[in-house]
PDB file of C-alpha atoms and ligand atoms in Angstrom:
ATOM      1  CA  UNK X   1      -0.044  -0.002   0.061  1.00 79.00           C
ATOM      2  CA  UNK X   2       2.686   2.726   1.142  1.00 86.00           C
ATOM      3  CA  UNK X   3       4.029   1.595  -2.451  1.00 89.00           C
ATOM      4  CA  UNK X   4       1.684   2.139  -4.595  1.00 91.00           C
ATOM      5  CA  UNK X   5       1.511   5.315  -2.654  1.00 94.00           C
ATOM      6  CA  UNK X   6       4.342   6.714  -3.645  1.00 95.00           C
ATOM      7  CA  UNK X   7       4.879   5.335  -6.963  1.00 96.00           C
ATOM      8  CA  UNK X   8       2.085   7.336  -7.668  1.00 97.00           C
ATOM      9  CA  UNK X   9       3.120  10.772  -5.561  1.00 98.00           C
ATOM     10  CA  UNK X  10       6.358  10.410  -7.296  1.00 97.00           C
ATOM     11  CA  UNK X  11       4.363   9.843 -10.154  1.00 97.00           C
ATOM     12  CA  UNK X  12       1.626  12.651 -10.224  1.00 98.00           C
ATOM     13  CA  UNK X  13       4.316  15.476  -9.277  1.00 97.00           C
ATOM     14  CA  UNK X  14       5.866  15.583 -12.053  1.00 97.00           C
ATOM     15  CA  UNK X  15       5.192  18.639 -13.124  1.00 97.00           C
ATOM     16  CA  UNK X  16       4.816  18.535 -17.597  1.00 97.00           C
ATOM     17  CA  UNK X  17       3.306  21.770 -18.205  1.00 96.00           C
ATOM     18  CA  UNK X  18       6.441  23.686 -16.249  1.00 95.00           C
ATOM     19  CA  UNK X  19       8.999  21.283 -18.101  1.00 95.00           C
ATOM     20  CA  UNK X  20       7.131  21.231 -21.583  1.00 95.00           C
ATOM     21  CA  UNK X  21       7.102  25.015 -21.777  1.00 94.00           C
ATOM     22  CA  UNK X  22      10.428  25.216 -19.831  1.00 93.00           C
ATOM     23  CA  UNK X  23      12.270  22.990 -22.510  1.00 93.00           C
ATOM     24  CA  UNK X  24      10.400  24.353 -25.036  1.00 92.00           C
ATOM     25  CA  UNK X  25      11.147  28.187 -24.822  1.00 89.00           C
ATOM     26  CA  UNK X  26       7.379  29.058 -24.311  1.00 84.00           C
ATOM     27  CA  UNK X  27       8.468  31.085 -21.490  1.00 83.00           C
ATOM     28  CA  UNK X  28       8.012  30.841 -16.799  1.00 88.00           C
ATOM     29  CA  UNK X  29       4.644  28.811 -17.028  1.00 90.00           C
ATOM     30  CA  UNK X  30       4.693  30.544 -13.456  1.00 91.00           C
ATOM     31  CA  UNK X  31       4.603  33.985 -14.278  1.00 91.00           C
ATOM     32  CA  UNK X  32       1.923  33.698 -16.863  1.00 90.00           C
ATOM     33  CA  UNK X  33      -1.756  34.342 -16.977  1.00 88.00           C
ATOM     34  CA  UNK X  34      -3.446  32.186 -13.595  1.00 88.00           C
ATOM     35  CA  UNK X  35       0.438  30.680 -12.779  1.00 91.00           C
ATOM     36  CA  UNK X  36      -1.389  27.465 -12.430  1.00 93.00           C
ATOM     37  CA  UNK X  37       0.972  25.161 -13.952  1.00 93.00           C
ATOM     38  CA  UNK X  38      -1.390  23.249 -15.875  1.00 94.00           C
ATOM     39  CA  UNK X  39      -2.809  22.640 -19.811  1.00 95.00           C
ATOM     40  CA  UNK X  40      -5.898  25.855 -19.316  1.00 92.00           C
ATOM     41  CA  UNK X  41      -2.657  28.073 -18.690  1.00 93.00           C
ATOM     42  CA  UNK X  42      -0.218  26.065 -21.019  1.00 94.00           C
ATOM     43  CA  UNK X  43      -2.595  27.333 -23.421  1.00 93.00           C
ATOM     44  CA  UNK X  44      -2.677  30.881 -22.690  1.00 92.00           C
ATOM     45  CA  UNK X  45       1.212  31.220 -24.161  1.00 91.00           C
ATOM     46  CA  UNK X  46      -0.145  30.522 -27.457  1.00 91.00           C
ATOM     47  CA  UNK X  47       1.350  27.065 -28.019  1.00 93.00           C
ATOM     48  CA  UNK X  48      -1.907  24.797 -28.763  1.00 94.00           C
ATOM     49  CA  UNK X  49      -0.127  21.811 -29.627  1.00 95.00           C
ATOM     50  CA  UNK X  50       1.603  21.819 -25.912  1.00 95.00           C
ATOM     51  CA  UNK X  51      -1.567  22.955 -23.932  1.00 96.00           C
ATOM     52  CA  UNK X  52      -3.012  19.401 -25.599  1.00 97.00           C
ATOM     53  CA  UNK X  53       0.498  16.866 -24.822  1.00 97.00           C
ATOM     54  CA  UNK X  54       0.202  18.853 -20.726  1.00 97.00           C
ATOM     55  CA  UNK X  55      -3.491  17.422 -20.976  1.00 97.00           C
ATOM     56  CA  UNK X  56      -2.387  14.438 -22.115  1.00 98.00           C
ATOM     57  CA  UNK X  57       0.607  13.860 -20.225  1.00 98.00           C
ATOM     58  CA  UNK X  58      -1.531  14.926 -16.505  1.00 98.00           C
ATOM     59  CA  UNK X  59      -4.053  12.698 -17.705  1.00 98.00           C
ATOM     60  CA  UNK X  60      -1.910   9.842 -18.422  1.00 98.00           C
ATOM     61  CA  UNK X  61       0.169  10.032 -14.861  1.00 98.00           C
ATOM     62  CA  UNK X  62      -3.015   9.829 -13.561  1.00 98.00           C
ATOM     63  CA  UNK X  63      -3.742   6.670 -15.271  1.00 98.00           C
ATOM     64  CA  UNK X  64      -0.582   5.175 -14.916  1.00 98.00           C
ATOM     65  CA  UNK X  65      -1.019   5.181 -11.101  1.00 97.00           C
ATOM     66  CA  UNK X  66      -3.257   3.483 -10.770  1.00 97.00           C
ATOM     67  CA  UNK X  67      -2.885   0.163 -12.935  1.00 96.00           C
ATOM     68  CA  UNK X  68       0.638   0.781 -11.440  1.00 95.00           C
ATOM     69  CA  UNK X  69      -1.579   0.333  -8.128  1.00 94.00           C
ATOM     70  CA  UNK X  70      -3.222  -2.017  -9.822  1.00 93.00           C
ATOM     71  CA  UNK X  71      -0.776  -3.959 -10.224  1.00 92.00           C
ATOM     72  CA  UNK X  72       0.804  -3.601  -6.477  1.00 87.00           C
ATOM     73  CA  UNK X  73      -2.491  -5.526  -5.532  1.00 75.00           C
ATOM     74  CA  UNK X  74      -1.863  -8.250  -4.178  1.00 73.00           C
ATOM     75  CA  UNK X  75      -3.753  -8.821  -1.357  1.00 71.00           C
ATOM     76  CA  UNK X  76      -7.542  -9.161  -1.271  1.00 66.00           C
ATOM     77  CA  UNK X  77      -7.944  -8.883   1.620  1.00 63.00           C
ATOM     78  CA  UNK X  78      -5.959  -5.517   2.152  1.00 68.00           C
ATOM     79  CA  UNK X  79      -8.345  -2.009   3.673  1.00 68.00           C
ATOM     80  CA  UNK X  80      -7.745   0.041   0.998  1.00 79.00           C
ATOM     81  CA  UNK X  81      -7.501  -0.175  -2.826  1.00 88.00           C
ATOM     82  CA  UNK X  82      -4.164   0.144  -4.084  1.00 90.00           C
ATOM     83  CA  UNK X  83      -5.266   1.112  -6.996  1.00 94.00           C
ATOM     84  CA  UNK X  84      -7.596   4.305  -5.601  1.00 95.00           C
ATOM     85  CA  UNK X  85      -4.873   4.630  -3.259  1.00 96.00           C
ATOM     86  CA  UNK X  86      -1.919   5.249  -5.931  1.00 97.00           C
ATOM     87  CA  UNK X  87      -4.446   7.286  -7.869  1.00 97.00           C
ATOM     88  CA  UNK X  88      -5.489   9.502  -4.876  1.00 98.00           C
ATOM     89  CA  UNK X  89      -1.610  10.018  -4.513  1.00 98.00           C
ATOM     90  CA  UNK X  90      -0.949  10.878  -8.118  1.00 98.00           C
ATOM     91  CA  UNK X  91      -3.920  13.323  -7.770  1.00 98.00           C
ATOM     92  CA  UNK X  92      -1.983  14.915  -4.335  1.00 98.00           C
ATOM     93  CA  UNK X  93       1.240  14.280  -6.639  1.00 98.00           C
ATOM     94  CA  UNK X  94      -0.083  16.655  -9.004  1.00 98.00           C
ATOM     95  CA  UNK X  95      -1.120  18.971  -6.448  1.00 98.00           C
ATOM     96  CA  UNK X  96       1.751  19.480  -4.345  1.00 98.00           C
ATOM     97  CA  UNK X  97       4.546  18.086  -5.113  1.00 96.00           C
ATOM     98  CA  UNK X  98       7.916  18.493  -3.870  1.00 93.00           C
ATOM     99  CA  UNK X  99      10.331  19.647  -6.516  1.00 92.00           C
ATOM    100  CA  UNK X 100       8.017  22.919  -5.915  1.00 92.00           C
ATOM    101  CA  UNK X 101       7.664  22.969  -2.688  1.00 92.00           C
ATOM    102  CA  UNK X 102       4.572  21.903  -2.792  1.00 94.00           C
ATOM    103  CA  UNK X 103       2.838  24.158  -5.196  1.00 93.00           C
ATOM    104  CA  UNK X 104       1.407  23.017  -7.801  1.00 94.00           C
ATOM    105  CA  UNK X 105      -1.855  22.820 -10.152  1.00 96.00           C
ATOM    106  CA  UNK X 106      -5.235  22.295  -9.262  1.00 97.00           C
ATOM    107  CA  UNK X 107      -5.622  17.961  -9.834  1.00 97.00           C
ATOM    108  CA  UNK X 108      -8.461  18.376 -12.919  1.00 98.00           C
ATOM    109  CA  UNK X 109      -6.306  16.770 -15.992  1.00 98.00           C
ATOM    110  CA  UNK X 110      -5.038  14.010 -13.115  1.00 98.00           C
ATOM    111  CA  UNK X 111      -7.993  12.958 -11.790  1.00 98.00           C
ATOM    112  CA  UNK X 112      -9.584  12.567 -14.911  1.00 98.00           C
ATOM    113  CA  UNK X 113      -7.097   9.793 -15.742  1.00 98.00           C
ATOM    114  CA  UNK X 114      -7.613   8.489 -12.261  1.00 98.00           C
ATOM    115  CA  UNK X 115     -11.352   8.400 -13.061  1.00 98.00           C
ATOM    116  CA  UNK X 116     -10.614   6.599 -15.752  1.00 98.00           C
ATOM    117  CA  UNK X 117      -8.137   4.577 -14.779  1.00 97.00           C
ATOM    118  CA  UNK X 118     -10.758   3.449 -12.480  1.00 97.00           C
ATOM    119  CA  UNK X 119     -13.621   2.650 -14.908  1.00 97.00           C
ATOM    120  CA  UNK X 120     -13.994   3.670 -18.470  1.00 97.00           C
ATOM    121  CA  UNK X 121     -17.741   4.622 -17.308  1.00 98.00           C
ATOM    122  CA  UNK X 122     -16.486   6.795 -14.104  1.00 98.00           C
ATOM    123  CA  UNK X 123     -14.023   8.532 -16.136  1.00 98.00           C
ATOM    124  CA  UNK X 124     -16.709   9.198 -19.668  1.00 98.00           C
ATOM    125  CA  UNK X 125     -18.634  10.801 -17.111  1.00 98.00           C
ATOM    126  CA  UNK X 126     -16.102  12.775 -16.237  1.00 98.00           C
ATOM    127  CA  UNK X 127     -14.540  13.660 -19.768  1.00 98.00           C
ATOM    128  CA  UNK X 128     -18.107  14.444 -20.967  1.00 98.00           C
ATOM    129  CA  UNK X 129     -18.859  16.655 -17.932  1.00 98.00           C
ATOM    130  CA  UNK X 130     -15.642  18.594 -18.147  1.00 98.00           C
ATOM    131  CA  UNK X 131     -16.035  18.761 -22.364  1.00 97.00           C
ATOM    132  CA  UNK X 132     -20.142  19.452 -21.562  1.00 98.00           C
ATOM    133  CA  UNK X 133     -19.705  22.551 -19.214  1.00 97.00           C
ATOM    134  CA  UNK X 134     -16.295  23.906 -21.813  1.00 96.00           C
ATOM    135  CA  UNK X 135     -17.709  24.233 -24.723  1.00 96.00           C
ATOM    136  CA  UNK X 136     -20.810  25.163 -22.823  1.00 97.00           C
ATOM    137  CA  UNK X 137     -19.120  28.358 -21.410  1.00 96.00           C
ATOM    138  CA  UNK X 138     -15.642  28.394 -22.306  1.00 95.00           C
ATOM    139  CA  UNK X 139     -14.770  29.110 -18.913  1.00 97.00           C
ATOM    140  CA  UNK X 140     -11.913  25.128 -18.318  1.00 95.00           C
ATOM    141  CA  UNK X 141     -12.672  26.150 -14.194  1.00 96.00           C
ATOM    142  CA  UNK X 142     -15.817  25.403 -14.970  1.00 97.00           C
ATOM    143  CA  UNK X 143     -15.926  22.810 -16.654  1.00 97.00           C
ATOM    144  CA  UNK X 144     -12.731  21.213 -14.272  1.00 98.00           C
ATOM    145  CA  UNK X 145     -14.633  21.920 -11.136  1.00 98.00           C
ATOM    146  CA  UNK X 146     -17.811  20.344 -12.049  1.00 98.00           C
ATOM    147  CA  UNK X 147     -15.900  16.733 -13.893  1.00 98.00           C
ATOM    148  CA  UNK X 148     -14.893  16.637 -10.647  1.00 98.00           C
ATOM    149  CA  UNK X 149     -17.641  16.820  -8.456  1.00 98.00           C
ATOM    150  CA  UNK X 150     -19.601  14.638 -10.909  1.00 98.00           C
ATOM    151  CA  UNK X 151     -16.779  11.419 -10.968  1.00 98.00           C
ATOM    152  CA  UNK X 152     -18.024  10.177  -7.275  1.00 98.00           C
ATOM    153  CA  UNK X 153     -21.879  10.796  -8.462  1.00 98.00           C
ATOM    154  CA  UNK X 154     -21.383   8.333 -11.145  1.00 98.00           C
ATOM    155  CA  UNK X 155     -19.099   6.206  -9.263  1.00 97.00           C
ATOM    156  CA  UNK X 156     -22.240   6.123  -6.803  1.00 98.00           C
ATOM    157  CA  UNK X 157     -24.420   5.224 -10.067  1.00 98.00           C
ATOM    158  CA  UNK X 158     -21.884   3.150 -12.198  1.00 98.00           C
ATOM    159  CA  UNK X 159     -22.138   0.597  -9.831  1.00 96.00           C
ATOM    160  CA  UNK X 160     -18.690   1.172  -8.398  1.00 96.00           C
ATOM    161  CA  UNK X 161     -19.449   2.681  -4.525  1.00 96.00           C
ATOM    162  CA  UNK X 162     -16.292   2.031  -3.374  1.00 94.00           C
ATOM    163  CA  UNK X 163     -14.429   4.413  -5.468  1.00 96.00           C
ATOM    164  CA  UNK X 164     -17.071   6.925  -4.011  1.00 97.00           C
ATOM    165  CA  UNK X 165     -14.825   8.912  -0.710  1.00 97.00           C
ATOM    166  CA  UNK X 166     -11.421   9.021  -2.439  1.00 97.00           C
ATOM    167  CA  UNK X 167     -13.339  11.013  -5.607  1.00 98.00           C
ATOM    168  CA  UNK X 168     -15.659  12.195  -3.091  1.00 98.00           C
ATOM    169  CA  UNK X 169     -12.037  13.347  -1.424  1.00 98.00           C
ATOM    170  CA  UNK X 170     -10.664  14.273  -4.493  1.00 98.00           C
ATOM    171  CA  UNK X 171     -13.567  16.453  -5.711  1.00 98.00           C
ATOM    172  CA  UNK X 172     -13.008  18.694  -2.296  1.00 98.00           C
ATOM    173  CA  UNK X 173      -9.320  18.447  -2.775  1.00 98.00           C
ATOM    174  CA  UNK X 174     -10.036  20.045  -6.527  1.00 98.00           C
ATOM    175  CA  UNK X 175     -12.720  22.726  -5.751  1.00 98.00           C
ATOM    176  CA  UNK X 176     -10.105  24.142  -2.525  1.00 98.00           C
ATOM    177  CA  UNK X 177      -7.501  24.687  -4.840  1.00 98.00           C
ATOM    178  CA  UNK X 178      -9.939  26.441  -7.091  1.00 97.00           C
ATOM    179  CA  UNK X 179     -10.539  29.246  -4.566  1.00 97.00           C
ATOM    180  CA  UNK X 180      -9.697  32.078  -6.360  1.00 96.00           C
ATOM    181  CA  UNK X 181     -11.246  30.593  -9.712  1.00 96.00           C
ATOM    182  CA  UNK X 182     -14.609  30.974  -7.932  1.00 97.00           C
ATOM    183  CA  UNK X 183     -14.662  33.786  -6.295  1.00 97.00           C
ATOM    184  CA  UNK X 184     -13.814  35.032  -9.724  1.00 96.00           C
ATOM    185  CA  UNK X 185     -17.123  33.446 -11.002  1.00 97.00           C
ATOM    186  CA  UNK X 186     -18.338  34.695  -8.535  1.00 97.00           C
ATOM    187  CA  UNK X 187     -17.720  38.241  -9.213  1.00 96.00           C
ATOM    188  CA  UNK X 188     -18.096  37.358 -12.823  1.00 94.00           C
ATOM    189  CA  UNK X 189     -14.238  38.160 -13.534  1.00 94.00           C
ATOM    190  CA  UNK X 190     -13.355  34.411 -15.060  1.00 94.00           C
ATOM    191  CA  UNK X 191     -11.653  33.974 -17.794  1.00 92.00           C
ATOM    192  CA  UNK X 192     -12.808  32.232 -20.745  1.00 92.00           C
ATOM    193  CA  UNK X 193     -10.901  29.404 -23.165  1.00 89.00           C
ATOM    194  CA  UNK X 194      -9.142  31.913 -25.963  1.00 76.00           C
ATOM    195  CA  UNK X 195      -8.822  35.531 -23.313  1.00 70.00           C
ATOM    196  CA  UNK X 196      -6.444  36.997 -21.310  1.00 58.00           C
ATOM    197  CA  UNK X 197      -7.096  36.460 -17.301  1.00 51.00           C
ATOM    198  CA  UNK X 198      -5.440  39.241 -14.773  1.00 51.00           C
ATOM    199  CA  UNK X 199      -2.347  37.484 -13.524  1.00 50.00           C
ATOM    200  CA  UNK X 200      -2.685  35.821  -9.896  1.00 54.00           C
ATOM    201  CA  UNK X 201      -3.582  32.361  -8.486  1.00 60.00           C
TER     202      UNK X 201
HETATM  203  O1  G3P N   1      -7.371  22.504 -15.291  1.00 60.89           O
HETATM  204  C1  G3P N   1      -7.166  23.850 -13.925  1.00 60.89           C
HETATM  205  C2  G3P N   1      -8.490  24.798 -14.628  1.00 60.89           C
HETATM  206  O2  G3P N   1      -9.311  24.447 -14.050  1.00 60.89           O
HETATM  207  C3  G3P N   1      -8.255  26.169 -14.227  1.00 60.89           C
HETATM  208  O3  G3P N   1      -6.769  26.929 -14.458  1.00 60.89           O
HETATM  209  O4  G3P N   1      -5.349  28.209 -14.812  1.00 60.89           O
HETATM  210  O5  G3P N   1      -7.766  29.192 -15.315  1.00 60.89           O
HETATM  211  O6  G3P N   1      -6.651  28.644 -12.849  1.00 60.89           O
HETATM  212  P1  G3P N   1      -6.413  28.218 -14.524  1.00 60.89           P
END
C-alpha cells in the first residue's frame, strides 16, 4: 500500500506543463496567466500543441498510477484498494509536488486520468461533463470543477460505491484548489478559454 502511494505520488508530481513550456522556450508558466501549471494556463502561452500535450501527459500519469497500483494489488484482504490509493496519491503529487515546494496544479486532468483508470464509465462521465461544460461556457475551471464533482456521483450510479469516498475527497481537494477561480466566477471575472486572465492563483 505504501509503495503504491509513494509511486503514485512521484508519478503525479512530475510537472509536465512546467517542463514542456520551459524546455520549448514558451516562457515561465508561473509568470503567465493564472500562474497554474496545468493545460489551461499552457494554452495562454499561445502554444495549442503544448497545451494538448500537457493535458494528455497529466491525464496519463493519473491513469498510469492507477494501473501501477493495480499491479501491486496482491492482498485481496487489503483495507484499501492500492489502485485507488495510487491514483489519489498521483492527484496529491500533482497538486503538491515536492520539486515545486508543494505548489503545483489544480488536479483536473490528473483526476480525469485516475477516473478513467478506475473505471471507463467514471472516466467517460468525467470527460463528458468537463467537455460539455467547457463547450457551454468556455470556462475551463467550471468544466473541471463540475467534472470532479460528477466523478463520485458517477461511481455511485455506475456500481462502483467503493470508489465514492476517495473520489469525493479528491473532488473536495479540486474545489479547494479552485477557490480563487470560484471567487472570480462569482465576481464575473473568470476568463473564458481564448481570453487573457489577470495574473493571480
Ligand atoms: O485545470 C485548471 C483549470 O481548471 C483552471 O486553470 O489556469 O484558469 O486557473 P486556471
